[in-house]
Amino acid sequence: MTDFAAVLLEQDAEGKTAARLTRLSESDLMQGDVTLAVRASAVNFKDGLAVTGRLPVVRRWPMVPGVDAAATVIASNNPNWLAGDEVILTGWGVGETHLGAWSERMRVSGDWLVRRPKALSPVEAMALGTAGLTVAEGLDRLRRHGVTPADGPVVVTGAAGGVGSMAVMLLAQEGWSVTAVTGRPEEAARLLRLGATEVIGRDLFAGPVKPLARERWAAAFDMVGSAVLAHVVSMLKPGGVAIACGNAAGMDFLASVAPFILRGVSLIGVDSVRVPAARREEIWRYLADVVDHDRLAAMTRTIALTEAVAAARRIVEGTVAGRTVVAIND
Ligand SMILES: NC(=O)c1ccc[n+]([C@@H]2O[C@H](COP(=O)([O-])OP(=O)(O)OC[C@H]3O[C@@H](n4cnc5c(N)ncnc54)[C@H](OP(=O)(O)O)[C@@H]3O)[C@@H](O)[C@H]2O)c1
């Protein structure tokens, strides 16, 4: 293939981002010891930020967005990889500082790759993608803190979105009683089918944040940040743990220290971009083992590369439900 299709982001003199589907050539690819034929990617919130320029996640121009890839190795100078190997790549700055996966071809460091488990198709691997990795990391943090389903229910905010839906599904599979919080009541039936015990609106998380509110949950997975996370922390049971995953409502966090010093709660952040390589192997084995293929399919929509930019604009508006996979060479 001398040239190949890719989405390209460019920035104009006023700092405005423009996105277009174009053709690139092998010489446009970046440094790396492994060349990939991308089979599928996904639409993550970070891709939405890159395409809209809402936050400065892109730190190299022009950029190809797409932080997740399921791909086939087509050439390798890395001793760990051979042509024909099926791999997964998430994070490591791909789509931010290194050309990303909304492209038929990529060249990357072989150290960033994980072997795709046979139990997962490329589309399933991307339905899980960064969302699956993030939730699996959060689950591990809960275990390490000794917080278990016996301690009480878990709350998931931003539940109808990609990472939120993933959290609902995986937490329910791990035996948690899950309260799903969504601003979209029309998504309630889908969240209950994914395993939520109850679905509630956002009202509980509006208004001024009390230093200590009624104790409700043993754990939390928060996709939203800002005042919502502050409310969540104020409602944790003593010893409870909040996993901060996202910033869909904003980067700020104006909370009281009262829950930390009077209830001993913990706030733990997850950064899926820099999860060490060895840990990723474990996580993908775990995800391949536990995932319910029917539920995963029910929370996933597959689109073409031509539709990815529009989907990225919708994700930052909070109107995308579940995960969106971008089929590329598959
Ligand atoms: N830490 C990490 O490594 C990591 C990895 C992946 C993603 N993330 C972050 O996690 C967040 C979610 O990502 P995603 O892919 O799931 O995005 P998404 O599909 O757009 O989901 C975000 C959800 O947040 C809720 N929401 C949006 N704006 C809100 C507001 N103003 N107030 C309250 N709720 C609001 C909406 O849920 P409802 O409609 O259900 O209310 C929306 O669906 C993003 O901030 C993303 O950057 C972090």
Tab-separated table of C-alpha atoms and ligand atoms in Angstrom:
chain	number	residue	atom	x	y	z
A	1	MET	CA	0.000	0.000	0.000
A	2	THR	CA	1.757	3.184	-1.112
A	3	ASP	CA	-0.741	5.517	0.426
A	4	PHE	CA	-3.538	4.967	2.907
A	5	ALA	CA	-6.611	6.645	4.409
A	6	ALA	CA	-6.312	8.577	7.671
A	7	VAL	CA	-8.060	11.363	9.571
A	8	LEU	CA	-5.730	14.348	9.897
A	9	LEU	CA	-6.025	17.178	12.437
A	10	GLU	CA	-4.414	20.499	11.641
A	11	GLN	CA	-4.278	23.739	13.599
A	12	ASP	CA	-4.642	27.149	11.928
A	13	ALA	CA	-2.906	30.392	12.907
A	14	GLU	CA	-5.727	31.239	15.376
A	15	GLY	CA	-5.279	27.856	17.078
A	16	LYS	CA	-8.525	26.419	15.629
A	17	THR	CA	-8.489	22.679	14.882
A	18	ALA	CA	-9.661	21.344	11.508
A	19	ALA	CA	-10.234	17.645	10.789
A	20	ARG	CA	-10.313	15.979	7.381
A	21	LEU	CA	-10.185	12.488	5.927
A	22	THR	CA	-7.144	12.340	3.662
A	23	ARG	CA	-4.487	10.015	2.274
A	24	LEU	CA	-1.037	9.761	3.824
A	25	SER	CA	2.032	7.872	2.641
A	26	GLU	CA	4.512	5.603	4.431
A	27	SER	CA	6.934	8.554	4.673
A	28	ASP	CA	4.397	10.395	6.890
A	29	LEU	CA	4.587	7.649	9.532
A	30	MET	CA	6.547	8.373	12.696
A	31	GLN	CA	9.563	6.651	14.217
A	32	GLY	CA	9.026	3.151	15.538
A	33	ASP	CA	10.199	-0.431	15.139
A	34	VAL	CA	6.816	-1.962	14.265
A	35	THR	CA	4.501	-1.101	11.356
A	36	LEU	CA	0.832	-1.938	11.799
A	37	ALA	CA	-2.203	-2.413	9.574
A	38	VAL	CA	-4.944	-1.035	11.823
A	39	ARG	CA	-8.052	-3.251	11.873
A	40	ALA	CA	-10.181	-1.218	14.274
A	41	SER	CA	-10.000	1.787	16.566
A	42	ALA	CA	-12.473	3.503	18.891
A	43	VAL	CA	-13.884	6.925	19.700
A	44	ASN	CA	-12.657	7.968	23.133
A	45	PHE	CA	-13.428	11.216	24.973
A	46	LYS	CA	-9.800	12.262	24.391
A	47	ASP	CA	-10.350	11.926	20.625
A	48	GLY	CA	-13.313	14.266	21.057
A	49	LEU	CA	-11.090	16.769	22.864
A	50	ALA	CA	-8.482	16.453	20.078
A	51	VAL	CA	-10.969	16.880	17.210
A	52	THR	CA	-12.776	19.847	18.797
A	53	GLY	CA	-9.675	21.408	20.374
A	54	ARG	CA	-11.674	21.805	23.605
A	55	LEU	CA	-8.607	20.896	25.678
A	56	PRO	CA	-5.015	20.944	24.368
A	57	VAL	CA	-4.480	17.171	24.298
A	58	VAL	CA	-2.705	17.320	20.904
A	59	ARG	CA	0.919	18.266	21.360
A	60	ARG	CA	2.232	17.663	17.827
A	61	TRP	CA	0.777	18.972	14.552
A	62	PRO	CA	-0.495	17.687	12.276
A	63	MET	CA	-1.948	14.789	14.270
A	64	VAL	CA	-3.918	11.658	13.500
A	65	PRO	CA	-6.389	11.072	16.372
A	66	GLY	CA	-7.301	7.650	17.742
A	67	VAL	CA	-5.840	6.540	21.073
A	68	ASP	CA	-6.850	2.867	20.675
A	69	ALA	CA	-5.890	0.336	17.990
A	70	ALA	CA	-6.406	-3.331	17.235
A	71	ALA	CA	-3.966	-4.151	14.465
A	72	THR	CA	-1.933	-6.720	12.548
A	73	VAL	CA	1.866	-6.385	12.512
A	74	ILE	CA	3.017	-5.995	8.901
A	75	ALA	CA	6.739	-5.327	9.517
A	76	SER	CA	8.863	-5.525	12.657
A	77	ASN	CA	12.428	-4.852	13.776
A	78	ASN	CA	11.411	-5.625	17.351
A	79	PRO	CA	12.413	-9.070	18.663
A	80	ASN	CA	9.017	-9.518	20.363
A	81	TRP	CA	6.891	-9.108	17.231
A	82	LEU	CA	6.623	-10.831	13.850
A	83	ALA	CA	4.617	-9.966	10.749
A	84	GLY	CA	1.139	-11.434	11.191
A	85	ASP	CA	0.948	-10.954	14.980
A	86	GLU	CA	-2.381	-9.590	16.221
A	87	VAL	CA	-1.923	-6.769	18.715
A	88	ILE	CA	-3.667	-4.110	20.813
A	89	LEU	CA	-2.335	-0.615	21.480
A	90	THR	CA	-3.937	1.862	23.882
A	91	GLY	CA	-2.523	5.133	25.217
A	92	TRP	CA	1.247	5.802	25.365
A	93	GLY	CA	0.551	9.262	23.857
A	94	VAL	CA	-0.855	7.846	20.613
A	95	GLY	CA	-3.289	10.457	19.201
A	96	GLU	CA	-1.600	13.113	21.385
A	97	THR	CA	2.139	13.176	20.651
A	98	HIS	CA	2.390	10.210	18.246
A	99	LEU	CA	0.213	9.728	15.121
A	100	GLY	CA	-2.856	7.776	16.167
A	101	ALA	CA	-5.090	4.946	15.036
A	102	TRP	CA	-7.710	6.610	12.821
A	103	SER	CA	-5.510	5.508	9.970
A	104	GLU	CA	-5.025	2.353	7.919
A	105	ARG	CA	-1.341	2.323	8.904
A	106	MET	CA	0.703	3.197	12.019
A	107	ARG	CA	4.376	2.921	12.975
A	108	VAL	CA	4.968	2.608	16.710
A	109	SER	CA	7.294	1.288	19.375
A	110	GLY	CA	6.903	-2.460	19.813
A	111	ASP	CA	7.144	-1.861	23.589
A	112	TRP	CA	3.641	-0.317	23.477
A	113	LEU	CA	1.962	-3.448	22.081
A	114	VAL	CA	0.041	-6.189	23.817
A	115	ARG	CA	-0.845	-9.473	22.115
A	116	ARG	CA	-4.586	-9.546	21.361
A	117	PRO	CA	-6.163	-12.438	23.278
A	118	LYS	CA	-7.687	-14.997	20.879
A	119	ALA	CA	-11.033	-14.767	22.700
A	120	LEU	CA	-11.450	-11.155	21.567
A	121	SER	CA	-12.090	-10.069	17.968
A	122	PRO	CA	-10.525	-6.755	16.854
A	123	VAL	CA	-13.937	-5.071	17.264
A	124	GLU	CA	-14.383	-6.536	20.766
A	125	ALA	CA	-10.859	-5.487	21.738
A	126	MET	CA	-11.702	-1.924	20.701
A	127	ALA	CA	-15.128	-2.029	22.383
A	128	LEU	CA	-13.112	-2.668	25.551
A	129	GLY	CA	-10.111	-0.486	24.597
A	130	THR	CA	-9.021	2.312	26.899
A	131	ALA	CA	-12.367	2.066	28.699
A	132	GLY	CA	-11.778	-1.572	29.657
A	133	LEU	CA	-8.197	-0.865	30.729
A	134	THR	CA	-9.297	2.091	32.873
A	135	VAL	CA	-12.058	0.194	34.640
A	136	ALA	CA	-9.837	-2.866	35.181
A	137	GLU	CA	-7.188	-0.613	36.776
A	138	GLY	CA	-9.861	0.956	38.998
A	139	LEU	CA	-11.101	-2.482	40.066
A	140	ASP	CA	-7.548	-3.433	40.981
A	141	ARG	CA	-7.215	-0.299	43.146
A	142	LEU	CA	-10.442	-1.219	44.992
A	143	ARG	CA	-9.111	-4.729	45.648
A	144	ARG	CA	-5.784	-3.370	46.883
A	145	HIS	CA	-7.681	-1.092	49.268
A	146	GLY	CA	-9.622	-4.079	50.539
A	147	VAL	CA	-12.987	-2.630	49.510
A	148	THR	CA	-15.346	-5.389	48.398
A	149	PRO	CA	-19.016	-5.769	47.402
A	150	ALA	CA	-19.704	-6.868	51.015
A	151	ASP	CA	-18.968	-3.277	52.136
A	152	GLY	CA	-21.918	-1.814	50.247
A	153	PRO	CA	-22.929	-0.603	46.801
A	154	VAL	CA	-20.786	1.235	44.245
A	155	VAL	CA	-21.894	4.340	42.342
A	156	VAL	CA	-20.906	5.011	38.703
A	157	THR	CA	-21.318	8.559	37.370
A	158	GLY	CA	-21.520	9.328	33.649
A	159	ALA	CA	-22.877	5.797	33.435
A	160	ALA	CA	-24.386	5.953	29.948
A	161	GLY	CA	-21.048	6.967	28.364
A	162	GLY	CA	-18.274	4.618	27.220
A	163	VAL	CA	-16.210	4.189	30.388
A	164	GLY	CA	-19.339	4.467	32.559
A	165	SER	CA	-21.134	1.654	30.718
A	166	MET	CA	-17.956	-0.444	30.947
A	167	ALA	CA	-17.743	0.204	34.692
A	168	VAL	CA	-21.391	-0.782	35.200
A	169	MET	CA	-20.875	-4.027	33.263
A	170	LEU	CA	-17.571	-5.081	34.882
A	171	LEU	CA	-18.530	-4.052	38.446
A	172	ALA	CA	-21.816	-5.997	38.178
A	173	GLN	CA	-19.888	-9.038	36.907
A	174	GLU	CA	-17.583	-8.726	39.947
A	175	GLY	CA	-20.612	-8.985	42.240
A	176	TRP	CA	-21.112	-5.311	43.075
A	177	SER	CA	-24.529	-3.773	43.541
A	178	VAL	CA	-24.221	-0.858	41.089
A	179	THR	CA	-26.011	2.492	41.233
A	180	ALA	CA	-25.740	4.011	37.746
A	181	VAL	CA	-26.037	7.803	37.526
A	182	THR	CA	-27.153	9.228	34.192
A	183	GLY	CA	-28.617	12.468	32.881
A	184	ARG	CA	-30.305	10.405	30.155
A	185	PRO	CA	-33.326	8.487	31.540
A	186	GLU	CA	-33.792	6.889	28.102
A	187	GLU	CA	-30.572	4.919	28.770
A	188	ALA	CA	-31.903	3.369	32.015
A	189	ALA	CA	-33.152	0.108	30.475
A	190	ARG	CA	-29.798	-0.487	28.747
A	191	LEU	CA	-27.893	0.184	32.006
A	192	LEU	CA	-30.134	-2.269	33.897
A	193	ARG	CA	-29.447	-4.902	31.203
A	194	LEU	CA	-25.694	-4.260	31.632
A	195	GLY	CA	-26.106	-5.199	35.301
A	196	ALA	CA	-26.965	-1.989	37.201
A	197	THR	CA	-29.082	-2.578	40.304
A	198	GLU	CA	-30.631	0.883	40.100
A	199	VAL	CA	-30.433	3.893	37.791
A	200	ILE	CA	-30.760	7.393	39.196
A	201	GLY	CA	-30.675	10.908	37.712
A	202	ARG	CA	-28.092	13.625	38.336
A	203	ASP	CA	-30.263	15.599	40.844
A	204	LEU	CA	-28.462	14.184	43.885
A	205	PHE	CA	-25.221	15.714	42.539
A	206	ALA	CA	-26.552	19.213	41.847
A	207	GLY	CA	-26.505	22.202	44.202
A	208	PRO	CA	-23.978	23.140	46.884
A	209	VAL	CA	-21.642	20.362	48.069
A	210	LYS	CA	-22.098	19.499	51.762
A	211	PRO	CA	-18.884	18.646	53.654
A	212	LEU	CA	-20.538	15.396	54.778
A	213	ALA	CA	-23.716	14.111	53.162
A	214	ARG	CA	-25.698	10.946	53.940
A	215	GLU	CA	-23.426	7.857	53.706
A	216	ARG	CA	-24.517	5.867	50.673
A	217	TRP	CA	-21.738	4.028	48.841
A	218	ALA	CA	-18.642	1.943	49.672
A	219	ALA	CA	-17.028	2.840	46.359
A	220	ALA	CA	-17.398	5.113	43.358
A	221	PHE	CA	-16.215	5.271	39.753
A	222	ASP	CA	-16.447	8.862	38.595
A	223	MET	CA	-16.290	9.903	34.916
A	224	VAL	CA	-17.385	13.478	35.477
A	225	GLY	CA	-15.059	15.310	37.904
A	226	SER	CA	-15.800	18.851	39.087
A	227	ALA	CA	-18.747	19.279	41.513
A	228	VAL	CA	-20.094	15.785	40.770
A	229	LEU	CA	-16.951	14.148	42.177
A	230	ALA	CA	-17.071	16.467	45.200
A	231	HIS	CA	-20.678	15.327	45.877
A	232	VAL	CA	-19.689	11.673	45.385
A	233	VAL	CA	-16.851	11.926	47.925
A	234	SER	CA	-19.185	13.544	50.481
A	235	MET	CA	-21.549	10.545	50.202
A	236	LEU	CA	-19.005	7.716	50.663
A	237	LYS	CA	-19.276	5.409	53.655
A	238	PRO	CA	-16.393	5.420	56.165
A	239	GLY	CA	-13.335	3.831	54.519
A	240	GLY	CA	-14.927	4.214	51.086
A	241	VAL	CA	-12.890	4.669	47.912
A	242	ALA	CA	-13.616	6.913	44.935
A	243	ILE	CA	-11.849	6.122	41.678
A	244	ALA	CA	-11.400	9.346	39.674
A	245	CYS	CA	-11.489	8.355	36.009
A	246	GLY	CA	-12.724	11.390	34.116
A	247	ASN	CA	-13.400	15.067	33.677
A	248	ALA	CA	-16.490	15.141	31.433
A	249	ALA	CA	-17.851	18.130	33.409
A	250	GLY	CA	-14.521	19.822	34.058
A	251	MET	CA	-11.055	19.576	35.550
A	252	ASP	CA	-11.818	21.412	38.801
A	253	PHE	CA	-12.502	19.661	42.108
A	254	LEU	CA	-13.774	21.892	44.905
A	255	ALA	CA	-14.432	19.503	47.753
A	256	SER	CA	-14.305	19.557	51.558
A	257	VAL	CA	-11.551	17.682	53.368
A	258	ALA	CA	-14.195	16.444	55.854
A	259	PRO	CA	-14.842	13.046	54.154
A	260	PHE	CA	-11.087	12.349	54.135
A	261	ILE	CA	-10.376	13.213	57.774
A	262	LEU	CA	-13.695	12.277	59.394
A	263	ARG	CA	-14.641	9.193	57.351
A	264	GLY	CA	-11.203	8.040	56.182
A	265	VAL	CA	-12.278	7.919	52.565
A	266	SER	CA	-9.717	7.703	49.738
A	267	LEU	CA	-9.641	9.329	46.339
A	268	ILE	CA	-7.571	7.420	43.794
A	269	GLY	CA	-6.770	8.474	40.255
A	270	VAL	CA	-6.364	6.153	37.302
A	271	ASP	CA	-4.185	7.067	34.303
A	272	SER	CA	-4.688	4.499	31.566
A	273	VAL	CA	-2.067	6.093	29.284
A	274	ARG	CA	0.940	5.069	31.349
A	275	VAL	CA	-0.090	1.658	32.719
A	276	PRO	CA	3.144	-0.417	32.650
A	277	ALA	CA	3.443	-2.944	29.824
A	278	ALA	CA	3.526	-6.037	32.064
A	279	ARG	CA	0.382	-4.927	33.870
A	280	ARG	CA	-1.379	-4.434	30.517
A	281	GLU	CA	-0.768	-8.097	29.634
A	282	GLU	CA	-2.496	-9.092	32.901
A	283	ILE	CA	-5.400	-6.709	32.311
A	284	TRP	CA	-6.068	-7.974	28.790
A	285	ARG	CA	-5.993	-11.591	30.032
A	286	TYR	CA	-8.480	-10.586	32.753
A	287	LEU	CA	-10.760	-8.749	30.295
A	288	ALA	CA	-10.715	-11.649	27.817
A	289	ASP	CA	-11.618	-14.036	30.661
A	290	VAL	CA	-14.468	-12.114	32.255
A	291	VAL	CA	-16.115	-10.219	29.433
A	292	ASP	CA	-19.691	-11.110	28.574
A	293	HIS	CA	-19.621	-10.954	24.757
A	294	ASP	CA	-23.378	-10.302	24.422
A	295	ARG	CA	-23.352	-7.441	26.926
A	296	LEU	CA	-20.248	-5.962	25.295
A	297	ALA	CA	-21.974	-6.088	21.887
A	298	ALA	CA	-25.076	-4.451	23.395
A	299	MET	CA	-23.052	-1.450	24.572
A	300	THR	CA	-21.106	-1.034	21.308
A	301	ARG	CA	-21.839	0.680	17.999
A	302	THR	CA	-19.494	0.187	15.040
A	303	ILE	CA	-18.930	2.989	12.537
A	304	ALA	CA	-16.710	3.616	9.498
A	305	LEU	CA	-13.611	5.857	9.486
A	306	THR	CA	-15.650	8.428	7.495
A	307	GLU	CA	-17.997	8.801	10.512
A	308	ALA	CA	-15.339	9.068	13.237
A	309	VAL	CA	-14.965	12.881	13.290
A	310	ALA	CA	-18.727	13.425	13.721
A	311	ALA	CA	-18.798	10.824	16.522
A	312	ALA	CA	-15.854	12.564	18.221
A	313	ARG	CA	-17.752	15.867	18.199
A	314	ARG	CA	-20.777	14.141	19.765
A	315	ILE	CA	-18.781	12.446	22.550
A	316	VAL	CA	-17.700	15.786	24.087
A	317	GLU	CA	-21.353	16.921	23.993
A	318	GLY	CA	-22.199	13.888	26.164
A	319	THR	CA	-24.633	12.456	23.596
A	320	VAL	CA	-22.833	9.202	22.725
A	321	ALA	CA	-24.131	6.089	24.501
A	322	GLY	CA	-21.770	3.223	25.328
A	323	ARG	CA	-18.668	2.551	23.233
A	324	THR	CA	-18.080	3.432	19.581
A	325	VAL	CA	-15.728	1.241	17.532
A	326	VAL	CA	-14.231	2.497	14.264
A	327	ALA	CA	-13.857	-0.373	11.770
A	328	ILE	CA	-10.828	0.262	9.544
A	329	ASN	CA	-9.289	-2.644	7.597
A	330	ASP	CA	-11.581	-5.260	9.128
B	1	LIG	N1	-8.315	8.165	33.571
B	1	LIG	C1	-8.168	7.610	32.393
B	1	LIG	O1	-7.167	6.989	32.080
B	1	LIG	C2	-9.292	7.745	31.406
B	1	LIG	C3	-9.492	6.809	30.395
B	1	LIG	C4	-10.583	6.957	29.536
B	1	LIG	C5	-11.433	8.034	29.696
B	1	LIG	N2	-11.187	8.938	30.663
B	1	LIG	C6	-12.091	10.063	30.896
B	1	LIG	O2	-13.317	9.542	31.380
B	1	LIG	C7	-14.387	10.397	31.009
B	1	LIG	C8	-15.462	9.591	30.303
B	1	LIG	O3	-14.974	9.118	29.046
B	1	LIG	P1	-15.982	8.406	28.046
B	1	LIG	O4	-15.192	7.886	26.915
B	1	LIG	O5	-16.844	7.473	28.806
B	1	LIG	O6	-16.863	9.657	27.560
B	1	LIG	P2	-18.430	9.686	27.279
B	1	LIG	O7	-18.836	8.472	26.567
B	1	LIG	O8	-18.747	11.010	26.660
B	1	LIG	O9	-19.068	9.659	28.734
B	1	LIG	C9	-19.054	10.762	29.597
B	1	LIG	C10	-20.385	10.811	30.334
B	1	LIG	O10	-20.300	11.771	31.371
B	1	LIG	C11	-21.601	12.316	31.619
B	1	LIG	N3	-21.496	13.784	31.529
B	1	LIG	C12	-21.008	14.519	30.494
B	1	LIG	N4	-21.055	15.822	30.804
B	1	LIG	C13	-21.564	15.903	32.064
B	1	LIG	C14	-21.849	16.993	32.942
B	1	LIG	N5	-21.615	18.254	32.568
B	1	LIG	N6	-22.354	16.707	34.164
B	1	LIG	C15	-22.583	15.428	34.535
B	1	LIG	N7	-22.350	14.354	33.749
B	1	LIG	C16	-21.838	14.611	32.533
B	1	LIG	C17	-22.509	11.755	30.523
B	1	LIG	O11	-23.142	10.599	31.108
B	1	LIG	P3	-24.724	10.482	31.318
B	1	LIG	O12	-25.341	10.945	30.041
B	1	LIG	O13	-24.923	9.055	31.626
B	1	LIG	O14	-25.047	11.378	32.472
B	1	LIG	C18	-21.545	11.271	29.472
B	1	LIG	O15	-22.071	10.226	28.708
B	1	LIG	C19	-13.759	11.490	30.130
B	1	LIG	O16	-13.508	12.631	30.925
B	1	LIG	C20	-12.446	10.881	29.685
B	1	LIG	O17	-11.469	11.846	29.381
B	1	LIG	C21	-10.131	8.812	31.508
